[in-house]
Amino acid sequence: MSDKPVFVTKPDLPPLEEFIPYLEKIWETSILTNGGPFHKQLEKALCDYLQVDHIALFANGTLALMTALKALKVSGEVITTPYSFVATTHALLWNGLTPVFVDIDPDTLNLDAKKLETAITPTTAAIMPVHCYGNPCDVSAIKEIADKYNLQVIYDAAHAFGVRDQGGSILRHGDLSILSFHATKVFNTLEGGAIICPDAETKQRVDHLKNFGIVDQLTVVAAGINGKMNEICAAFGLLQLENVDDAIASRRKVDEMYRELLRGIPGIQCIELSDRASANYSYFPILVDENYVLSRDGLYDRLKQNNILARRYFYPLISEYPMYSRLPSSKTENLAVSLRVSEQVLCLPIYSALTDVECREVAGIVAEEGQRLR
Ligand code: T4K
């Protein structure tokens, strides 16, 4: 048993001494926020790294989602997935929008594009899919349906930092995409987020909206919010960006090791990575089915007894929380795949500093339990 807890994730932190000069600069200039020099630098650096043209930084991913919906003036119903973190749909409620849940695909665990059309009504305004665990949605099928019914598409790409498909960044799809740079993400700025905009005009609208709608000292053009990233987070992000490729490479090793060690255990299924896109290894979800000797929660508890704190992302489903459970689309018969997956899923620890020994210990417990109780 580990003497220190092994959490589901552990944030990457740059060497402290490398951060000091950035802080000294901030202390020297007294520019702490409101689109300062580090904010500008990080936007540019992220555009280069992610291969996108326009990025607006935010204080977190939730504010980015809320602002994206506002920027597109979405109103009415928005089709989305119940298999996500609650921020996805909370952003809809904060905009006075009605979520309509559609079930997920059993392989990708993303919104099932084949089921989208049946959920469209005269008041449907948009689709908000999630690239869950960084695995890309069926972007072309979603685009086809969105174009046919004239719907806007806002991708919650909170998990999809750096993911690329054959045509480039996954973030170029849809009308807007949002990222999260929370401490638990592959690339973190302590807290942070971003909207990826298709053109300069949209970015300007988003930039106004994230700063109270202010254009200049005498002009306010919209009822904006305060969504800006501060200079300390932006400076931290610049430093983090130098190491993010190494961090993803280390995660990849963990991912490979788990797949090797968990292969062939009855009742344990690793989620396949897409063969049409790169991966960022942000999560390591497994599904625990009835062929395993313990229930999912039994395995969760067994790991916990060994100081390994796996997480049930995403259980319960968003549609089961009280502010959503009365929606017609929350009915269990509408969401059979999502319900099954949310009852089977367990995310094992994955982060760049996870050692081989720790990875073997986690997989060893999953395997041993499978053997011992058989
Ligand atoms: N859309 C999607 C699809 C999302 O997944 C998220 C966020 C968002 C939108 C919204 O983006 P943000 O507004 O958050 O930028 C975590 C995160 O708080 C949340 O950002 C994330 N998704 C969600 C999936 O997971 P919790 O409640 O599970 O976090 P917590 O505090 O239990 O942390 C998990 C483990 O990570 C801890 O046991 C230990 C470790 N940890 C955590 C923090 C915060 C650290 O080692 N250091 C830390 O500072 O929600």
Coordinates of C-alpha atoms and ligand atoms in Angstrom, one line a residue:
M1 CA 0.0 0.0 0.0
S2 CA 1.3 3.5 -0.9
D3 CA 2.2 5.6 2.1
K4 CA 1.2 8.7 0.2
P5 CA -2.1 9.0 -1.6
V6 CA -2.0 8.5 -5.3
F7 CA -4.6 10.9 -6.7
V8 CA -6.4 10.7 -10.1
T9 CA -4.2 13.5 -11.2
K10 CA -1.3 15.7 -10.1
P11 CA -0.7 19.1 -11.7
D12 CA 2.5 19.7 -13.5
L13 CA 4.5 22.6 -11.9
P14 CA 7.5 24.3 -13.5
P15 CA 10.7 24.6 -11.4
L16 CA 10.0 27.3 -8.8
E17 CA 13.2 29.2 -9.6
E18 CA 12.1 29.6 -13.2
F19 CA 8.9 31.3 -12.2
I20 CA 10.6 33.9 -10.0
P21 CA 11.8 36.2 -12.9
Y22 CA 8.2 36.3 -14.2
L23 CA 6.9 37.3 -10.8
E24 CA 9.7 39.9 -10.5
K25 CA 8.5 41.4 -13.8
I26 CA 5.0 41.6 -12.5
W27 CA 6.1 43.3 -9.3
E28 CA 8.2 45.7 -11.3
T29 CA 5.4 46.8 -13.6
S30 CA 2.5 46.5 -11.3
I31 CA 0.4 45.2 -14.2
L32 CA -1.7 42.4 -12.6
T33 CA -4.6 42.0 -15.0
N34 CA -6.8 43.5 -17.7
G35 CA -5.0 42.1 -20.8
G36 CA -1.4 42.8 -19.7
P37 CA 1.8 41.8 -21.4
F38 CA 1.9 38.2 -20.3
H39 CA -1.8 37.8 -21.3
K40 CA -0.9 39.0 -24.8
Q41 CA 2.2 36.8 -24.9
L42 CA 0.3 33.7 -23.8
E43 CA -2.4 34.2 -26.4
K44 CA 0.2 34.4 -29.1
A45 CA 2.2 31.5 -27.8
L46 CA -0.9 29.3 -27.6
C47 CA -2.0 30.2 -31.1
D48 CA 1.4 29.0 -32.3
Y49 CA 1.4 25.9 -30.2
L50 CA -2.2 24.9 -31.0
Q51 CA -2.0 26.0 -34.6
V52 CA -5.1 28.2 -34.4
D53 CA -5.4 31.8 -35.4
H54 CA -7.3 33.5 -32.6
I55 CA -7.5 32.7 -28.9
A56 CA -9.1 34.7 -26.1
L57 CA -7.9 33.7 -22.6
F58 CA -10.2 33.3 -19.7
A59 CA -10.0 33.0 -15.9
N60 CA -11.4 29.5 -16.2
G61 CA -13.2 27.1 -18.7
T62 CA -16.6 27.7 -17.2
L63 CA -16.5 31.4 -17.9
A64 CA -15.2 30.7 -21.4
L65 CA -18.3 28.4 -22.0
M66 CA -20.7 31.0 -20.6
T67 CA -19.2 33.7 -22.7
A68 CA -19.1 31.6 -25.9
L69 CA -22.8 31.1 -25.7
K70 CA -23.3 34.8 -25.1
A71 CA -21.0 35.7 -28.0
L72 CA -23.1 33.6 -30.4
K73 CA -26.4 35.0 -29.0
V74 CA -27.7 31.4 -28.5
S75 CA -31.3 31.2 -27.3
G76 CA -33.7 28.4 -26.9
E77 CA -32.7 24.7 -26.7
V78 CA -29.2 23.4 -26.9
I79 CA -28.5 19.7 -27.5
T80 CA -25.7 18.3 -25.4
T81 CA -24.4 15.2 -23.6
P82 CA -25.3 14.1 -20.1
Y83 CA -21.9 12.4 -19.8
S84 CA -19.6 15.3 -18.8
F85 CA -18.6 17.6 -16.0
V86 CA -21.5 19.7 -14.7
A87 CA -19.9 22.9 -16.0
T88 CA -21.0 22.0 -19.5
T89 CA -24.7 22.3 -18.8
H90 CA -24.4 24.8 -16.0
A91 CA -23.1 27.3 -18.6
L92 CA -26.4 26.7 -20.5
L93 CA -28.5 27.4 -17.4
W94 CA -26.5 30.6 -16.6
N95 CA -27.5 31.8 -20.1
G96 CA -31.2 30.9 -19.6
L97 CA -30.9 28.1 -22.2
T98 CA -32.6 24.7 -22.0
P99 CA -30.3 21.6 -22.2
V100 CA -31.6 18.7 -24.3
F101 CA -29.7 15.5 -23.6
V102 CA -28.9 13.1 -26.3
D103 CA -27.3 9.7 -25.5
I104 CA -23.6 8.9 -26.1
D105 CA -21.9 6.6 -28.5
P106 CA -20.8 3.4 -26.7
D107 CA -17.3 3.5 -28.3
T108 CA -16.2 7.1 -28.2
L109 CA -18.4 8.1 -25.2
N110 CA -19.2 11.3 -27.0
L111 CA -22.6 12.6 -28.2
D112 CA -24.0 10.0 -30.6
A113 CA -24.4 11.9 -33.8
K114 CA -26.8 9.3 -35.1
K115 CA -29.3 10.2 -32.4
L116 CA -29.0 14.0 -32.8
E117 CA -31.7 14.6 -35.4
T118 CA -34.5 13.1 -33.3
A119 CA -33.8 15.7 -30.6
I120 CA -34.1 18.7 -32.9
T121 CA -37.2 20.8 -32.4
P122 CA -38.2 24.2 -33.8
T123 CA -36.6 25.9 -30.8
T124 CA -33.2 24.1 -31.1
A125 CA -30.5 26.7 -31.5
A126 CA -27.3 24.9 -31.0
I127 CA -25.4 21.7 -30.3
M128 CA -22.8 21.7 -27.5
P129 CA -20.8 18.4 -27.8
V130 CA -17.8 17.5 -25.5
H131 CA -14.6 15.9 -26.7
C132 CA -14.8 13.6 -23.7
Y133 CA -11.4 12.6 -22.2
G134 CA -9.9 14.4 -25.3
N135 CA -11.3 11.8 -27.8
P136 CA -12.7 13.8 -30.7
C137 CA -16.4 13.8 -31.5
D138 CA -17.7 12.8 -34.9
V139 CA -17.1 16.4 -36.1
S140 CA -18.1 15.8 -39.7
A141 CA -21.5 14.1 -38.8
I142 CA -22.2 16.9 -36.3
K143 CA -21.4 19.6 -38.9
E144 CA -23.6 18.0 -41.5
I145 CA -26.6 18.0 -39.1
A146 CA -25.8 21.5 -37.9
D147 CA -25.6 22.8 -41.5
K148 CA -28.9 21.0 -42.4
Y149 CA -30.8 22.6 -39.5
N150 CA -28.9 25.8 -39.3
L151 CA -27.7 25.2 -35.8
Q152 CA -24.6 26.7 -34.1
V153 CA -22.0 24.3 -32.7
I154 CA -20.0 25.1 -29.5
Y155 CA -17.4 22.5 -28.7
D156 CA -16.6 22.0 -25.0
A157 CA -13.0 21.0 -25.7
A158 CA -12.0 21.3 -22.0
H159 CA -10.2 18.0 -22.2
A160 CA -8.8 18.3 -25.7
F161 CA -5.7 20.5 -25.3
G162 CA -3.3 19.8 -28.2
V163 CA -5.4 17.2 -29.9
R164 CA -5.1 17.2 -33.7
D165 CA -6.8 15.3 -36.4
Q166 CA -5.8 14.9 -40.1
G167 CA -6.8 18.5 -40.9
G168 CA -5.0 20.2 -37.9
S169 CA -6.2 21.3 -34.5
I170 CA -9.4 19.7 -33.2
L171 CA -10.2 23.2 -31.9
R172 CA -11.0 24.5 -35.4
H173 CA -14.3 22.7 -35.6
G174 CA -17.6 24.3 -34.8
D175 CA -18.4 28.0 -34.4
L176 CA -16.4 28.2 -31.2
S177 CA -14.4 25.8 -29.0
I178 CA -13.5 26.3 -25.4
L179 CA -10.5 24.9 -23.4
S180 CA -9.9 24.6 -19.7
F181 CA -6.5 25.2 -18.1
H182 CA -7.6 24.0 -14.6
A183 CA -5.0 22.5 -12.3
T184 CA -6.3 19.0 -13.2
K185 CA -5.8 19.5 -16.9
V186 CA -2.9 18.4 -19.2
F187 CA -1.9 22.1 -19.6
N188 CA -2.7 24.2 -16.6
T189 CA -2.4 27.8 -15.7
L190 CA -3.5 27.2 -12.1
E191 CA -7.0 28.1 -13.2
G192 CA -7.7 29.2 -16.7
G193 CA -9.5 28.7 -19.9
A194 CA -9.9 30.0 -23.5
I195 CA -12.2 30.4 -26.4
I196 CA -10.8 29.6 -29.8
C197 CA -12.3 32.0 -32.3
P198 CA -12.5 31.5 -36.1
D199 CA -11.7 35.2 -37.0
A200 CA -10.5 38.5 -35.6
E201 CA -14.0 40.0 -35.5
T202 CA -15.3 37.1 -33.3
K203 CA -12.3 37.4 -31.0
Q204 CA -13.0 41.1 -30.6
R205 CA -16.6 40.4 -29.6
V206 CA -15.4 37.8 -27.1
D207 CA -12.7 40.1 -25.8
H208 CA -15.3 42.8 -25.1
L209 CA -17.7 40.3 -23.5
K210 CA -15.0 39.0 -21.1
N211 CA -14.2 42.6 -20.0
F212 CA -17.7 43.9 -19.0
G213 CA -18.4 44.8 -22.6
I214 CA -15.9 47.7 -22.4
V215 CA -14.5 49.0 -25.6
D216 CA -12.9 52.2 -24.2
Q217 CA -13.3 54.5 -21.2
L218 CA -16.6 55.9 -22.5
T219 CA -18.0 52.9 -24.5
V220 CA -19.7 49.8 -23.2
V221 CA -21.2 47.7 -26.0
A222 CA -22.6 44.7 -24.2
A223 CA -23.6 43.3 -20.8
G224 CA -20.3 41.6 -20.5
I225 CA -18.7 39.7 -17.6
N226 CA -15.4 39.7 -15.9
G227 CA -13.7 36.6 -17.4
K228 CA -10.2 37.8 -17.8
M229 CA -7.1 35.7 -17.0
N230 CA -4.7 37.5 -14.7
E231 CA -1.0 38.1 -15.3
I232 CA 0.3 35.5 -12.8
C233 CA -1.7 32.8 -14.4
A234 CA -0.7 33.9 -17.9
A235 CA 3.0 34.1 -17.0
F236 CA 2.7 30.6 -15.4
G237 CA 1.1 29.4 -18.6
L238 CA 4.1 30.6 -20.7
L239 CA 6.4 28.6 -18.6
Q240 CA 4.1 25.5 -18.6
L241 CA 4.0 25.6 -22.4
E242 CA 7.7 24.9 -22.5
N243 CA 7.2 21.6 -20.8
V244 CA 3.8 20.4 -22.1
D245 CA 5.2 18.2 -24.9
D246 CA 7.3 16.3 -22.3
A247 CA 4.3 16.1 -20.0
I248 CA 2.1 14.6 -22.8
A249 CA 4.9 12.1 -23.7
S250 CA 5.1 11.0 -20.0
R251 CA 1.4 10.5 -19.9
R252 CA 1.6 8.4 -23.0
K253 CA 4.0 6.0 -21.3
V254 CA 1.5 5.6 -18.4
D255 CA -1.3 5.0 -20.9
E256 CA 0.7 2.4 -22.7
M257 CA 1.7 0.7 -19.5
Y258 CA -1.9 0.5 -18.2
R259 CA -3.1 -1.0 -21.5
E260 CA -0.4 -3.6 -21.4
L261 CA -1.0 -4.5 -17.8
L262 CA -4.8 -4.6 -17.9
R263 CA -5.0 -6.5 -21.1
G264 CA -7.1 -9.7 -20.8
I265 CA -8.6 -9.1 -17.4
P266 CA -12.2 -10.3 -17.7
G267 CA -14.6 -7.5 -17.2
I268 CA -12.1 -4.6 -17.6
Q269 CA -12.3 -2.6 -20.7
C270 CA -9.9 0.2 -21.6
I271 CA -11.4 2.9 -23.8
E272 CA -9.9 2.9 -27.2
L273 CA -8.1 6.0 -28.4
S274 CA -9.2 7.5 -31.7
D275 CA -7.2 6.3 -34.7
R276 CA -8.1 9.5 -36.5
A277 CA -6.5 12.0 -34.1
S278 CA -3.6 12.4 -31.8
A279 CA -4.2 11.9 -28.1
N280 CA -3.2 13.9 -25.0
Y281 CA -3.8 11.1 -22.5
S282 CA -5.7 13.5 -20.2
Y283 CA -7.6 10.6 -18.5
F284 CA -7.4 6.9 -18.2
P285 CA -11.0 5.6 -18.1
I286 CA -11.8 1.9 -17.7
L287 CA -15.2 0.3 -17.8
V288 CA -15.9 -2.4 -15.2
D289 CA -18.6 -4.7 -16.2
E290 CA -20.4 -7.7 -14.7
N291 CA -17.6 -10.1 -15.8
Y292 CA -15.3 -8.5 -13.3
V293 CA -15.5 -10.0 -9.8
L294 CA -16.1 -6.7 -8.1
S295 CA -18.6 -4.0 -8.9
R296 CA -17.2 -0.7 -10.2
D297 CA -17.7 0.8 -6.7
G298 CA -16.2 -2.3 -5.2
L299 CA -13.0 -1.7 -7.2
Y300 CA -13.1 2.0 -6.4
D301 CA -13.2 1.1 -2.7
R302 CA -10.5 -1.5 -3.0
L303 CA -8.1 1.0 -4.7
K304 CA -9.0 3.5 -2.0
Q305 CA -8.1 1.1 0.8
N306 CA -4.7 1.0 -0.9
N307 CA -4.5 4.8 -0.9
I308 CA -5.2 5.0 -4.7
L309 CA -7.9 7.6 -5.3
A310 CA -9.4 6.8 -8.7
R311 CA -12.4 8.9 -9.7
R312 CA -15.8 8.1 -11.2
Y313 CA -15.7 10.7 -14.0
F314 CA -18.6 11.0 -15.0
Y315 CA -21.0 9.6 -12.4
P316 CA -23.7 10.5 -11.7
L317 CA -24.8 11.7 -15.1
I318 CA -25.5 15.5 -15.3
S319 CA -29.1 14.6 -16.1
E320 CA -29.4 13.0 -12.7
Y321 CA -28.7 16.2 -10.7
P322 CA -31.7 17.9 -9.3
M323 CA -31.6 21.0 -11.6
Y324 CA -31.7 18.7 -14.7
S325 CA -33.5 15.5 -13.6
R326 CA -37.0 16.9 -14.5
L327 CA -36.2 17.7 -18.1
P328 CA -38.0 15.4 -20.5
S329 CA -34.6 14.4 -22.1
S330 CA -33.3 13.2 -18.7
K331 CA -35.6 10.2 -18.8
T332 CA -33.5 7.0 -18.3
E333 CA -34.9 5.4 -21.5
N334 CA -33.4 8.2 -23.5
L335 CA -30.0 7.8 -22.0
A336 CA -29.4 4.0 -21.8
V337 CA -25.7 4.0 -22.9
S338 CA -24.8 7.0 -20.8
L339 CA -26.3 5.4 -17.7
R340 CA -24.5 2.1 -18.3
V341 CA -21.2 3.8 -18.9
S342 CA -21.5 6.1 -15.9
E343 CA -22.2 3.1 -13.7
Q344 CA -19.2 1.3 -15.1
V345 CA -16.5 4.0 -15.4
L346 CA -13.5 4.5 -13.3
C347 CA -10.7 6.9 -14.1
L348 CA -7.3 5.6 -13.0
P349 CA -4.5 7.9 -11.9
I350 CA -2.6 9.4 -14.9
Y351 CA -0.2 12.3 -14.8
S352 CA 3.3 13.0 -16.0
A353 CA 4.9 12.3 -12.6
L354 CA 3.2 9.0 -12.0
T355 CA 6.0 6.5 -11.6
D356 CA 6.2 3.0 -13.2
V357 CA 6.0 1.5 -9.7
E358 CA 2.8 3.4 -9.0
C359 CA 1.3 2.5 -12.3
R360 CA 2.2 -1.1 -11.8
E361 CA 0.7 -1.0 -8.3
V362 CA -2.6 0.4 -9.6
A363 CA -2.9 -2.1 -12.4
G364 CA -1.6 -4.8 -10.1
I365 CA -4.6 -4.3 -7.7
V366 CA -7.1 -4.3 -10.6
A367 CA -5.5 -7.6 -11.9
E368 CA -5.0 -9.2 -8.5
E369 CA -8.6 -8.6 -7.4
G370 CA -9.7 -10.1 -10.7
Q371 CA -7.6 -13.2 -9.9
R372 CA -8.1 -13.5 -6.2
L373 CA -11.9 -13.4 -6.1
R374 CA -12.5 -15.6 -9.1
Ligands
T4K1 N1 -16.1 21.2 -19.3 C1 -15.6 20.0 -19.0 C2 -15.9 18.9 -19.9 C3 -14.8 19.9 -17.8 O1 -14.3 18.7 -17.5 C4 -14.6 21.0 -17.0 C5 -13.8 20.9 -15.8 C6 -15.1 22.3 -17.4 C7 -15.9 22.3 -18.6 C8 -14.9 23.5 -16.7 O2 -13.6 24.0 -16.7 P1 -13.0 24.9 -15.5 O3 -14.0 25.9 -15.2 O4 -12.8 23.9 -14.3 O5 -11.7 25.4 -16.0 C9 -12.2 18.7 -11.5 C10 -11.9 20.1 -12.0 O6 -12.2 21.0 -11.0 C11 -12.6 20.5 -13.2 O7 -11.8 21.5 -13.8 C12 -12.7 19.4 -14.2 N2 -13.5 19.7 -15.4 C13 -13.3 18.2 -13.6 C14 -13.4 17.0 -14.5 O8 -12.5 17.7 -12.5 P2 -13.0 17.8 -9.2 O9 -14.1 18.3 -8.3 O10 -13.0 16.3 -9.5 O11 -11.6 18.2 -8.7 P3 -10.8 17.8 -7.4 O12 -10.5 19.1 -6.7 O13 -11.5 16.7 -6.7 O14 -9.4 17.3 -8.0 C15 -9.2 16.0 -8.5 C16 -7.8 15.6 -7.9 O15 -6.8 16.3 -8.5 C17 -7.6 15.8 -6.4 O16 -8.0 14.6 -5.7 C18 -6.1 16.0 -6.3 C19 -5.7 16.6 -7.6 N3 -5.5 18.0 -7.5 C20 -6.6 18.9 -7.7 C21 -6.4 20.2 -7.5 C22 -7.5 21.2 -7.7 C23 -4.3 18.5 -7.2 O17 -3.3 17.7 -7.0 N4 -4.1 19.8 -7.1 C24 -5.1 20.7 -7.3 O18 -4.8 22.0 -7.2 O19 -13.2 18.6 -10.5

